[in-house]
Short mmCIF file of C-alpha atoms and ligand atoms in Angstrom, two decimals:
data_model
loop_
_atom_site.label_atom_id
_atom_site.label_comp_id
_atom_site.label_asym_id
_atom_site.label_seq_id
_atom_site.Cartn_x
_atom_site.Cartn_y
_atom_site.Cartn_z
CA UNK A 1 25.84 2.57 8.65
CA UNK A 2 22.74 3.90 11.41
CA UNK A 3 20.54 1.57 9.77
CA UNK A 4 21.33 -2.10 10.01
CA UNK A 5 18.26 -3.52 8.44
CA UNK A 6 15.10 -3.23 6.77
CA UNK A 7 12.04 -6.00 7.11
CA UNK A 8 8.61 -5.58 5.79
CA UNK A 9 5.71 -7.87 7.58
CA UNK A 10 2.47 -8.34 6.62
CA UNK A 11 -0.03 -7.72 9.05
CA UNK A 12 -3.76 -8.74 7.49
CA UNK A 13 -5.40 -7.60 4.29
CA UNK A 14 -8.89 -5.55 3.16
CA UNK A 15 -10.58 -6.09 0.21
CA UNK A 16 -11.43 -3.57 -2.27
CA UNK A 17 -13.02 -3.48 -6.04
CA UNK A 18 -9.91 -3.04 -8.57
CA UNK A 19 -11.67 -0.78 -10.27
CA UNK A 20 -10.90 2.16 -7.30
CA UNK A 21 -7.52 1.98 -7.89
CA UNK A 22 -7.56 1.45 -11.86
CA UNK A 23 -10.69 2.85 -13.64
CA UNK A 24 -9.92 0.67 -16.22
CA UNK A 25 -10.32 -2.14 -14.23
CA UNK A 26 -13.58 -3.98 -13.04
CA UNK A 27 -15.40 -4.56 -10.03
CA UNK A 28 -13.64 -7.56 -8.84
CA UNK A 29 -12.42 -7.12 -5.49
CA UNK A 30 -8.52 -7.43 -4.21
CA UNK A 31 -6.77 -7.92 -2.16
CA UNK A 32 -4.61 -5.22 0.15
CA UNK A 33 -1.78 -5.92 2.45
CA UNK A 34 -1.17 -4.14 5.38
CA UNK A 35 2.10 -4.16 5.88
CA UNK A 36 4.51 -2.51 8.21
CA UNK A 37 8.32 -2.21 8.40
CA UNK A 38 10.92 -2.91 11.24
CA UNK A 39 14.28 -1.01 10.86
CA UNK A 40 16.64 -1.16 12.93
CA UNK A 41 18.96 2.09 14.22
CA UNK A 42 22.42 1.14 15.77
CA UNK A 43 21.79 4.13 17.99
CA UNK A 44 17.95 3.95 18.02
CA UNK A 45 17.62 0.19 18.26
CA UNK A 46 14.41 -1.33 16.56
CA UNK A 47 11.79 0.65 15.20
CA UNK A 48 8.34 0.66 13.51
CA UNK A 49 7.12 2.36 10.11
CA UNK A 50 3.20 2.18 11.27
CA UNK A 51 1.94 -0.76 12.80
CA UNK A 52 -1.00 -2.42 10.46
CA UNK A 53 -4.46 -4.06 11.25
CA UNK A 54 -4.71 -6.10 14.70
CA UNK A 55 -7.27 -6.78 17.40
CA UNK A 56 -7.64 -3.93 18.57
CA UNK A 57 -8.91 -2.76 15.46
CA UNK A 58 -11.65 -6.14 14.99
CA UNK A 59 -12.64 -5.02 18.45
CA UNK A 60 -13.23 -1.66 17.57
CA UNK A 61 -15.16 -2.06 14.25
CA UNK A 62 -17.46 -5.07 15.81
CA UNK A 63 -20.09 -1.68 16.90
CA UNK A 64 -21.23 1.44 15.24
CA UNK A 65 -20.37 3.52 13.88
CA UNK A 66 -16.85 2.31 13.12
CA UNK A 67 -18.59 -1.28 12.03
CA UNK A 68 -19.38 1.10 8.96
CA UNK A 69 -15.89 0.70 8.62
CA UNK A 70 -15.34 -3.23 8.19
CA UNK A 71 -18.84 -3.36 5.90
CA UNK A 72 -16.96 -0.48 3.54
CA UNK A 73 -13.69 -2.50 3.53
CA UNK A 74 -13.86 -5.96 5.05
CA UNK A 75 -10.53 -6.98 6.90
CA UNK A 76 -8.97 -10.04 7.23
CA UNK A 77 -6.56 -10.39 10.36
CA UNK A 78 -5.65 -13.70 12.19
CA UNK A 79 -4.01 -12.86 15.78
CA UNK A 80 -1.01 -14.26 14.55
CA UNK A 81 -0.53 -11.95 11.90
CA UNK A 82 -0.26 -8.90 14.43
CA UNK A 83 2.84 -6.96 13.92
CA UNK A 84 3.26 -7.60 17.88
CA UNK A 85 2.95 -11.31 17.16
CA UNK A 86 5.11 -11.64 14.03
CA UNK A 87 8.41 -9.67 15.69
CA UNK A 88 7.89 -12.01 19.07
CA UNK A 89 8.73 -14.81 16.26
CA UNK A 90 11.57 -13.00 15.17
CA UNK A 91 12.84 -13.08 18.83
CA UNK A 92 11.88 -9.01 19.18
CA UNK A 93 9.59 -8.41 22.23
CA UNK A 94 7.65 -5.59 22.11
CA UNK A 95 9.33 -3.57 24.70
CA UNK A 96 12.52 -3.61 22.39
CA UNK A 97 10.81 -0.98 20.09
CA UNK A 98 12.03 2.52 20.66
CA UNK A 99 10.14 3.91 18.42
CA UNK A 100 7.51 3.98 15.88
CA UNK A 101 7.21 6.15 13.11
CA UNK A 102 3.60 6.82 11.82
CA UNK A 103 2.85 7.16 8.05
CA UNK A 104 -0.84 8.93 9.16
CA UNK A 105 -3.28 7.94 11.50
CA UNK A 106 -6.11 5.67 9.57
CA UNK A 107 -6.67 2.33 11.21
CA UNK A 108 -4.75 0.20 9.07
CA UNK A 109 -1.88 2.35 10.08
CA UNK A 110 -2.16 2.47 13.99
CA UNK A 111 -4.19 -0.48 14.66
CA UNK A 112 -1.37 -1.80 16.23
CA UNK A 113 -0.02 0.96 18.43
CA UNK A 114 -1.55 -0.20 21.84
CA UNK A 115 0.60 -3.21 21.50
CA UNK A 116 3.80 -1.01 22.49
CA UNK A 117 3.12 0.87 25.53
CA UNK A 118 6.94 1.82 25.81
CA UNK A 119 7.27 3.13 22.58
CA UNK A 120 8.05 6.59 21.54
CA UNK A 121 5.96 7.99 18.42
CA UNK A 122 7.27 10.26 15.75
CA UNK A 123 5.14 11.47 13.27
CA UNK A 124 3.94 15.02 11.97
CA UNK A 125 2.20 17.22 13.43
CA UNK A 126 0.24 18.39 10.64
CA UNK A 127 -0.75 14.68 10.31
CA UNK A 128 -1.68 14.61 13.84
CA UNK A 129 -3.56 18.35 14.12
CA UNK A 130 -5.63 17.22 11.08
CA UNK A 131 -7.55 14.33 13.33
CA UNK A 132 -6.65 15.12 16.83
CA UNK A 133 -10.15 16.25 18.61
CA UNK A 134 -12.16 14.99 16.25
CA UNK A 135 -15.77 13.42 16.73
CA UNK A 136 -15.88 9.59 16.19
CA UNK A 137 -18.27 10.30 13.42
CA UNK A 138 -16.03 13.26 11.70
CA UNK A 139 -12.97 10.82 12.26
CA UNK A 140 -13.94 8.24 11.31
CA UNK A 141 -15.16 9.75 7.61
CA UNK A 142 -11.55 10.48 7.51
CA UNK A 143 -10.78 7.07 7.85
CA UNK A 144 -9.81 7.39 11.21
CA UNK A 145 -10.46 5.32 14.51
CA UNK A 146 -9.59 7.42 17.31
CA UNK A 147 -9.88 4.76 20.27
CA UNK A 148 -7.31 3.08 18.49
CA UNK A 149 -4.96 5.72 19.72
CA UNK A 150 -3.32 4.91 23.05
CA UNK A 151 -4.73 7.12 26.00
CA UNK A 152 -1.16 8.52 26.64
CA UNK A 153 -0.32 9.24 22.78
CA UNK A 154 0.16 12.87 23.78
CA UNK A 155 2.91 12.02 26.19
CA UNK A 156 4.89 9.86 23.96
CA UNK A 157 4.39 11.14 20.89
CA UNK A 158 6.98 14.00 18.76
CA UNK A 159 6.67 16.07 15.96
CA UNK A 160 9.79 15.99 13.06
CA UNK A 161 8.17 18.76 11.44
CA UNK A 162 8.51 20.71 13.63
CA UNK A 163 12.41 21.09 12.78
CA UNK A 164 12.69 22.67 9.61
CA UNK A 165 12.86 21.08 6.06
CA UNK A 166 16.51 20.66 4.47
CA UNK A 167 16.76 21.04 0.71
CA UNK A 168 17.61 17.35 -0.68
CA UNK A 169 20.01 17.02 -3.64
CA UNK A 170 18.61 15.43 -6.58
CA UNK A 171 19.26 12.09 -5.33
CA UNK A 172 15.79 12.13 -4.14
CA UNK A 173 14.29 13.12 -7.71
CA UNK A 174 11.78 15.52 -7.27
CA UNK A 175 11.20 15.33 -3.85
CA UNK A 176 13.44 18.12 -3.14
CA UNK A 177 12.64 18.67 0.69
CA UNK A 178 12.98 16.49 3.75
CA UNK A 179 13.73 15.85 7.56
CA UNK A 180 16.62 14.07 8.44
CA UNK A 181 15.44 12.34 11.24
CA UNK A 182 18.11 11.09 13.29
CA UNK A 183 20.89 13.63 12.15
CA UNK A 184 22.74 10.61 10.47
CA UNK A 185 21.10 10.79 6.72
CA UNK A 186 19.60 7.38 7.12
CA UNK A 187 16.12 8.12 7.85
CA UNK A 188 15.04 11.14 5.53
CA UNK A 189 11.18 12.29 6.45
CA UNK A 190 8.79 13.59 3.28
CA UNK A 191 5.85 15.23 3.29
CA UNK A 192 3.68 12.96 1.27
CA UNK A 193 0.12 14.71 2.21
CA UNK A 194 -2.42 13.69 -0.98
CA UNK A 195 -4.20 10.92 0.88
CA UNK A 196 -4.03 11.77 4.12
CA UNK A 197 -2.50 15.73 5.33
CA UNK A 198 0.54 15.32 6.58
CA UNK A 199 1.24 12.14 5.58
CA UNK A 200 4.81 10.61 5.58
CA UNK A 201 6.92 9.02 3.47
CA UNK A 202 10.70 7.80 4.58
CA UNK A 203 13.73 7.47 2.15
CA UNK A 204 16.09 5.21 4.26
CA UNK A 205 19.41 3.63 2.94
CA UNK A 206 20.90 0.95 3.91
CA UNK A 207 24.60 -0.40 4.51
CA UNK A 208 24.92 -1.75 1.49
CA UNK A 209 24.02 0.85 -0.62
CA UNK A 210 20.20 -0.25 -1.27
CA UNK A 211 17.91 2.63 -1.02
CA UNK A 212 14.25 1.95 -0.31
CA UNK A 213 11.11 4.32 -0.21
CA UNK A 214 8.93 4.03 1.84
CA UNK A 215 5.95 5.74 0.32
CA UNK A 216 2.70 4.87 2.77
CA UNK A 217 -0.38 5.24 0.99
CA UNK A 218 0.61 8.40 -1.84
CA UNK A 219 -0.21 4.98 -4.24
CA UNK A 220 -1.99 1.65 -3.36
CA UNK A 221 -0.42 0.10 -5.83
CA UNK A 222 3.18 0.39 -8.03
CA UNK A 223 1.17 0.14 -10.82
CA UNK A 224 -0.34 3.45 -10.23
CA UNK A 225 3.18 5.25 -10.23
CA UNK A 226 4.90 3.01 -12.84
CA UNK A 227 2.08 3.78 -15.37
CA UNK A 228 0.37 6.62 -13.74
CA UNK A 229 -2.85 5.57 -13.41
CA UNK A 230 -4.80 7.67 -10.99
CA UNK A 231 -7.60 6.03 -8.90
CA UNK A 232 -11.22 6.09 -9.80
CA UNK A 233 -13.33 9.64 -8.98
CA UNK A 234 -15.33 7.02 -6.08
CA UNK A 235 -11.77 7.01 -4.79
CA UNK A 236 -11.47 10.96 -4.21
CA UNK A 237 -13.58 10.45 -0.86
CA UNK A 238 -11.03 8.66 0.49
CA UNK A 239 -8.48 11.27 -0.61
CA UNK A 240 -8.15 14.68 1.14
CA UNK A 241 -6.30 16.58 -1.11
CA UNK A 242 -6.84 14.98 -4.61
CA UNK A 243 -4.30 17.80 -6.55
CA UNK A 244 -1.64 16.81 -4.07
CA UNK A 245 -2.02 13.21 -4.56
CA UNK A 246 -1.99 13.53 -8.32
CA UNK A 247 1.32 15.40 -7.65
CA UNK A 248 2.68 12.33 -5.77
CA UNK A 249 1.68 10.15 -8.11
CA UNK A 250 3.71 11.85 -10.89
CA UNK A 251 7.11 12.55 -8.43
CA UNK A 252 7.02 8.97 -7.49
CA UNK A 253 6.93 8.26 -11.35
CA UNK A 254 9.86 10.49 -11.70
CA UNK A 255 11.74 9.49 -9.22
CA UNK A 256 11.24 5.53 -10.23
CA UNK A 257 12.98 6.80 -13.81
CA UNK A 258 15.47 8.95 -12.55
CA UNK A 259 16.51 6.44 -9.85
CA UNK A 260 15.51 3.46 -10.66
CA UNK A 261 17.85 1.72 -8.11
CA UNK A 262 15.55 3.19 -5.38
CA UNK A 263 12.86 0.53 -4.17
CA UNK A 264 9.68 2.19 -3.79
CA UNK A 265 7.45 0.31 -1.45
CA UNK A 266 3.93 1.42 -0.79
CA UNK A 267 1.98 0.04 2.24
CA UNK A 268 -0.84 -1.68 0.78
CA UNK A 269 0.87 -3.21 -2.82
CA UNK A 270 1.37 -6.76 -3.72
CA UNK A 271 5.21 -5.88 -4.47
CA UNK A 272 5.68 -5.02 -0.60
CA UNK A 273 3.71 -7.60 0.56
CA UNK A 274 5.65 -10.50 -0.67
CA UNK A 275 9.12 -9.04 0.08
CA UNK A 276 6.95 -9.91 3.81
CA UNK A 277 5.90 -13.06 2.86
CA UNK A 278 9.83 -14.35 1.93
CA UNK A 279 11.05 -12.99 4.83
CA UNK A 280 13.39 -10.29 2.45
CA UNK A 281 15.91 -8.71 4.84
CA UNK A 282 17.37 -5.16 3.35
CA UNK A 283 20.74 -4.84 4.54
ZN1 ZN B 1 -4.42 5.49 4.56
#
């Protein structure tokens, strides 16, 4: 099987009110993981799903106007916690990542990207198009910190979509179109654009058997897909294409009941963050 393995880490937290995410909730704020995956590709070798919150990103929200930023959503990042840091534990120096995948470009997402100078970057370019040559100020209302970007990012950085989409079979539920990325069906590519355009969602199955969603930021939390419960109105400025995002919401819900052996993982839930925390290896 292409992919070998399949490790989430948890790279620093914000804090939010629960209430965004569940109206029904109150104003008490949570916690949110950042957390990023490492796969590894017997032809590709190790690779990144996005690359979480790190010092780059402190650095860059200590002065306006991206210290809006940390007041909005306070982040909590020791130096240890980098994604950098954690794989250098693992025995994986940073130059051993070929590539990193990117779910969409908001800070919690690429805040680690200058860390791995070698590394090639695959993402969409309807992702990328939608921030690229931005202001700081229009950017960074998209949630976006451009200077987190690495000065070469043009040079190392490819497009899947710009193959075309392949009709999935309805393993995948109702996400019915994707990008095999590697030609090997391990790494499918979905269009999950709701919360961010072009944002990018990865199906990727394992040796074993295990399949495992990758689902970025279409939810926060499980919760929101198990019982779909869409996120407070507040929430819609940090959404760019709310009808989209409601339609995520509801395939994700699908999919969870039609294949329930799938393991959905978004970015920022609990559920992801403490496969990290035990140190769960998908195999
Ligand atoms: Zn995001």
């Amino acid at each position: 099987m292409p992919i070998n393995l399949l490790k989430l880490y948890e790279c620093g937290y914000c804090t939010h009110p629960e209430k965004i995410v569940n109206p029904k909730k109150n104003l008490k704020s949570i916690k949110f993981p950042a957390t990023v995956a490492l796969l590894k590709h017997s032809q590709q070798g190790y690779m990144l799903f996005d690359t979480g919150y790190a010092s780059h990103f402190l650095q860059e929200t200590k002065y306006f106007p991206y210290s809006i930023y940390s007041k909005l959503t306070p982040v909590y990042f020791l130096e240890n916690q980098s994604i950098k840091n954690q794989l250098e534990k693992d025995g994986i120096n940073a130059n051993e990542i070929s590539t990193i995948i990117l779910s969409h470009f908001h800070g919690d997402h690429v805040g680690g990207l200058k860390d791995f100078p070698k590394a090639n970057i695959l993402t969409s370019k309807k992702a990328y198009t939608n921030i690229s040559g931005l202001t700081k100020v229009k950017a960074l209302t998209k949630g976006c910190l451009l200077e987190l970007l690495p000065e070469d990012i043009e040079k190392r950085m490819s497009f899947f979509d710009e193959s075309t989409f392949l009709q999935l079979d309805n393993r995948y539920g109702p996400f019915n179109k994707g990008i095999d990325l590697f030609g090997d069906s391990s790494v499918i590519a979905i269009d999950l654009t709701g919360h961010a355009i072009g944002q990018t969602g990865l199906f990727v199955q394992l040796p074993s058997g295990k399949r495992v969603l990758l689902c970025a930021d279409a939810v926060w939390v499980s919760e929101a897909y198990e019982k779909m419960i869409l996120p407070h109105k507040i929430a819609h400025l940090l959404i760019e294409d709310v009808n989209s995002y409601k339609e995520n919401v509801k395939n994700l819900h699908e999919l969870s009941k039609q294949a329930p052996e799938i393991d959905i993982l978004p970015t920022h839930c609990e559920k992801s963050a403490d496969l990290a925390r035990r140190g769960y290896v998908y195999e």
